[in-house]
Amino acid sequence: MHILITGGAGFIGSNLAQYHLAKGDSVHVVDDLSTGSLENISTCLAHHNFIFTHADVLVWSELKVAVRSVDRIYHLAAVVGVKKVLEDPRKVMATNIAATERVLRAVDEVNPSAKILIASSSEVYGFNKNDGFTETDDIVLRSGGRLRWCYAVTKLADEYLAYSFANTSKLNVIIARLFNTIGPNQTGKYGMVVPNFVHQAVTNKPVTIFGDGTQTRSFCDVRDTIQAFESLMSCDSANGEIINIGNDHEIAITDLAKLVISRAKSNSTLHYQTYEQAYGRSFEDISRRRPVLDKLRRFTGFEPKWALEQTLDELIAIERKKMDT
Ligand code: UDP
């Protein structure tokens, strides 16, 4: 099979590229390396079935040529991470909306039978106060132009773009609402909590908890995410559907900090920071985030296999190795 991954040098994309290469597929990664890195795909670069193009999907001149010859496209290129979103909202809007439309148009024009997965995000649920988020739940965003919602708005626009192409052009598009994903190659540079906590614990520095630490998240190992992608891409009835992907085990951020410290046998202490201290401005955080996975289970029989502790142990070992070299 021939696979195109936009944003394929990023955290999820690079793991996905490795997975498909190991299966014997040929993989073409396009990435502008704005948040992804060559280091993430270093094991892929020498592979005879691997092509890397350094380009921004928004203006990549060879997009149609690449799309024409593939069976599957994973459109993961996006500006991610709270820090990036607050620093460069204009880039978020352009990359996350216009690039998605460009990819969908290209597929429609030159390869309408290809399978496409568009990465959306649990951010779209916004301030919905439900215990767990189901795909048909209300979207609760603040009005008043707060930058924080820039990302959610772009992902929602992507969903509607994908949905319209699925309806009017009958493209085989799956819209994946990804909840917090963790695993190898994820960087803490853009504010993601698990790589930050792991680095802090391994180096015995204070673990920085933003807010009061009672906010919860549900972390899914990237290898489970990839299994969910694989199952959905092989399921024709999933075309045109919006589907949550994640792990429904929920944990408060303070408990996560304690868990990382204990798994790393670290001397780190807990250090609480206000959002102003953390982000340099006030910030409305989501207090609870847990996916309801009934729809994913119904379509694919998916069950996450990686326990949080297992992923943390692996990430701690990788971080230790990095520190030793
Ligand atoms: N967070 C934290 N310390 C950090 C980084 C993040 O306490 O060093 C918190 C953050 O405020 C949020 C949660 O951890 O409540 C998850 O943050 P992340 O940016 O990883 O994901 P998202 O907020 O997009 O779910």
mmCIF file of N, CA and C and ligand atoms in Angstrom, residues 81-82 121-123 148 180 186 190-197 200 207-211 213 215-217 219 253 256 273 275 278-279 283 285-286 289, ligand 1:
data_model
loop_
_atom_site.group_PDB
_atom_site.id
_atom_site.type_symbol
_atom_site.label_atom_id
_atom_site.label_comp_id
_atom_site.label_asym_id
_atom_site.label_seq_id
_atom_site.Cartn_x
_atom_site.Cartn_y
_atom_site.Cartn_z
ATOM 1 N N GLY A 81 -0.230 22.540 20.083
ATOM 2 C CA GLY A 81 0.403 22.940 21.340
ATOM 3 C C GLY A 81 -0.070 24.322 21.750
ATOM 4 N N VAL A 82 -0.455 24.427 23.021
ATOM 5 C CA VAL A 82 -1.015 25.677 23.531
ATOM 6 C C VAL A 82 -0.058 26.845 23.294
ATOM 7 N N SER A 121 -9.581 17.315 16.886
ATOM 8 C CA SER A 121 -9.076 17.336 18.264
ATOM 9 C C SER A 121 -10.219 17.414 19.270
ATOM 10 N N SER A 122 -9.956 16.880 20.455
ATOM 11 C CA SER A 122 -10.929 16.973 21.542
ATOM 12 C C SER A 122 -11.146 18.423 21.978
ATOM 13 N N GLU A 123 -10.245 19.322 21.554
ATOM 14 C CA GLU A 123 -10.429 20.746 21.851
ATOM 15 C C GLU A 123 -11.778 21.253 21.356
ATOM 16 N N ARG A 148 -7.254 31.635 22.682
ATOM 17 C CA ARG A 148 -7.182 30.252 23.107
ATOM 18 C C ARG A 148 -8.044 29.341 22.231
ATOM 19 N N ASN A 180 -5.852 13.539 24.182
ATOM 20 C CA ASN A 180 -4.427 13.653 24.510
ATOM 21 C C ASN A 180 -3.659 12.372 24.176
ATOM 22 N N GLN A 186 7.346 12.654 21.317
ATOM 23 C CA GLN A 186 6.580 13.859 21.667
ATOM 24 C C GLN A 186 7.508 14.820 22.401
ATOM 25 N N TYR A 190 6.351 22.591 23.237
ATOM 26 C CA TYR A 190 5.159 23.397 22.965
ATOM 27 C C TYR A 190 4.131 23.281 24.088
ATOM 28 N N GLY A 191 4.574 22.794 25.246
ATOM 29 C CA GLY A 191 3.740 22.842 26.434
ATOM 30 C C GLY A 191 3.078 21.532 26.823
ATOM 31 N N MET A 192 3.273 20.449 26.062
ATOM 32 C CA MET A 192 2.580 19.199 26.398
ATOM 33 C C MET A 192 3.039 18.649 27.751
ATOM 34 N N VAL A 193 2.062 18.209 28.516
ATOM 35 C CA VAL A 193 2.320 17.925 29.921
ATOM 36 C C VAL A 193 3.207 16.693 30.158
ATOM 37 N N VAL A 194 2.949 15.597 29.473
ATOM 38 C CA VAL A 194 3.679 14.366 29.823
ATOM 39 C C VAL A 194 5.182 14.484 29.531
ATOM 40 N N PRO A 195 5.603 14.922 28.332
ATOM 41 C CA PRO A 195 7.050 15.066 28.147
ATOM 42 C C PRO A 195 7.684 16.042 29.129
ATOM 43 N N ASN A 196 6.945 17.099 29.500
ATOM 44 C CA ASN A 196 7.486 18.045 30.494
ATOM 45 C C ASN A 196 7.682 17.367 31.840
ATOM 46 N N PHE A 197 6.652 16.673 32.304
ATOM 47 C CA PHE A 197 6.755 16.021 33.617
ATOM 48 C C PHE A 197 7.862 14.956 33.618
ATOM 49 N N GLN A 200 11.214 16.657 33.784
ATOM 50 C CA GLN A 200 11.440 17.256 35.111
ATOM 51 C C GLN A 200 11.740 16.171 36.151
ATOM 52 N N VAL A 207 8.344 19.517 39.475
ATOM 53 C CA VAL A 207 7.363 19.213 38.425
ATOM 54 C C VAL A 207 6.325 20.337 38.433
ATOM 55 N N THR A 208 6.192 21.025 37.298
ATOM 56 C CA THR A 208 5.359 22.235 37.233
ATOM 57 C C THR A 208 3.912 21.905 36.900
ATOM 58 N N ILE A 209 3.041 22.124 37.878
ATOM 59 C CA ILE A 209 1.607 21.893 37.661
ATOM 60 C C ILE A 209 0.943 23.251 37.444
ATOM 61 N N PHE A 210 0.245 23.391 36.313
ATOM 62 C CA PHE A 210 -0.427 24.663 36.018
ATOM 63 C C PHE A 210 -1.828 24.628 36.626
ATOM 64 N N GLY A 211 -2.210 25.738 37.269
ATOM 65 C CA GLY A 211 -3.526 25.776 37.909
ATOM 66 C C GLY A 211 -3.471 24.971 39.199
ATOM 67 N N GLY A 213 -4.273 21.751 39.557
ATOM 68 C CA GLY A 213 -3.939 20.338 39.353
ATOM 69 C C GLY A 213 -5.136 19.397 39.448
ATOM 70 N N GLN A 215 -7.621 19.574 37.342
ATOM 71 C CA GLN A 215 -8.097 19.331 35.975
ATOM 72 C C GLN A 215 -7.657 17.927 35.531
ATOM 73 N N THR A 216 -8.487 17.271 34.747
ATOM 74 C CA THR A 216 -8.168 15.896 34.336
ATOM 75 C C THR A 216 -7.908 15.820 32.827
ATOM 76 N N ARG A 217 -7.169 14.788 32.453
ATOM 77 C CA ARG A 217 -6.992 14.438 31.049
ATOM 78 C C ARG A 217 -7.007 12.915 30.957
ATOM 79 N N PHE A 219 -5.065 9.993 28.752
ATOM 80 C CA PHE A 219 -3.911 9.889 27.852
ATOM 81 C C PHE A 219 -3.911 8.573 27.089
ATOM 82 N N ILE A 253 -4.266 16.078 36.949
ATOM 83 C CA ILE A 253 -2.879 16.444 36.619
ATOM 84 C C ILE A 253 -1.951 16.304 37.844
ATOM 85 N N LEU A 256 -1.169 12.727 38.038
ATOM 86 C CA LEU A 256 -0.218 12.386 36.969
ATOM 87 C C LEU A 256 1.200 12.760 37.410
ATOM 88 N N GLN A 273 1.960 26.425 39.538
ATOM 89 C CA GLN A 273 2.101 27.743 38.896
ATOM 90 C C GLN A 273 0.728 28.216 38.435
ATOM 91 N N TYR A 275 -1.725 30.086 35.650
ATOM 92 C CA TYR A 275 -1.655 30.089 34.179
ATOM 93 C C TYR A 275 -0.913 31.335 33.689
ATOM 94 N N ALA A 278 2.605 30.457 33.830
ATOM 95 C CA ALA A 278 2.950 29.437 32.846
ATOM 96 C C ALA A 278 2.934 29.978 31.417
ATOM 97 N N TYR A 279 1.898 30.705 31.065
ATOM 98 C CA TYR A 279 1.725 31.133 29.675
ATOM 99 C C TYR A 279 1.942 32.629 29.448
ATOM 100 N N PHE A 283 -5.546 32.337 31.169
ATOM 101 C CA PHE A 283 -5.831 31.211 30.283
ATOM 102 C C PHE A 283 -6.952 30.388 30.904
ATOM 103 N N ASP A 285 -8.541 27.020 31.253
ATOM 104 C CA ASP A 285 -8.218 25.608 30.999
ATOM 105 C C ASP A 285 -9.505 24.782 30.973
ATOM 106 N N ILE A 286 -9.408 23.620 30.352
ATOM 107 C CA ILE A 286 -10.526 22.671 30.344
ATOM 108 C C ILE A 286 -10.412 21.859 31.634
ATOM 109 N N ARG A 289 -11.489 16.168 30.748
ATOM 110 C CA ARG A 289 -11.495 15.731 29.338
ATOM 111 C C ARG A 289 -11.351 14.218 29.282
HETATM 112 N N1 UDP B 1 0.121 21.260 32.258
HETATM 113 C C1 UDP B 1 0.808 21.316 33.473
HETATM 114 N N2 UDP B 1 2.176 21.434 33.446
HETATM 115 C C2 UDP B 1 2.884 21.467 32.275
HETATM 116 C C3 UDP B 1 2.178 21.394 31.048
HETATM 117 C C4 UDP B 1 0.791 21.304 31.080
HETATM 118 O O1 UDP B 1 0.200 21.260 34.542
HETATM 119 O O2 UDP B 1 4.130 21.562 32.344
HETATM 120 C C5 UDP B 1 -1.351 21.079 32.295
HETATM 121 C C6 UDP B 1 -2.146 21.985 31.370
HETATM 122 O O3 UDP B 1 -2.447 23.213 32.005
HETATM 123 C C7 UDP B 1 -3.402 21.147 31.133
HETATM 124 C C8 UDP B 1 -2.872 19.712 31.163
HETATM 125 O O4 UDP B 1 -1.627 19.762 31.849
HETATM 126 O O5 UDP B 1 -4.324 21.302 32.186
HETATM 127 C C9 UDP B 1 -2.663 19.094 29.784
HETATM 128 O O6 UDP B 1 -1.885 19.985 29.030
HETATM 129 P P1 UDP B 1 -1.452 19.711 27.530
HETATM 130 O O7 UDP B 1 -0.956 21.019 26.980
HETATM 131 O O8 UDP B 1 -0.530 18.532 27.483
HETATM 132 O O9 UDP B 1 -2.789 19.255 26.812
HETATM 133 P P2 UDP B 1 -4.231 19.977 26.615
HETATM 134 O O10 UDP B 1 -4.359 21.080 27.608
HETATM 135 O O11 UDP B 1 -4.229 20.436 25.216
HETATM 136 O O12 UDP B 1 -5.203 18.899 26.902
#
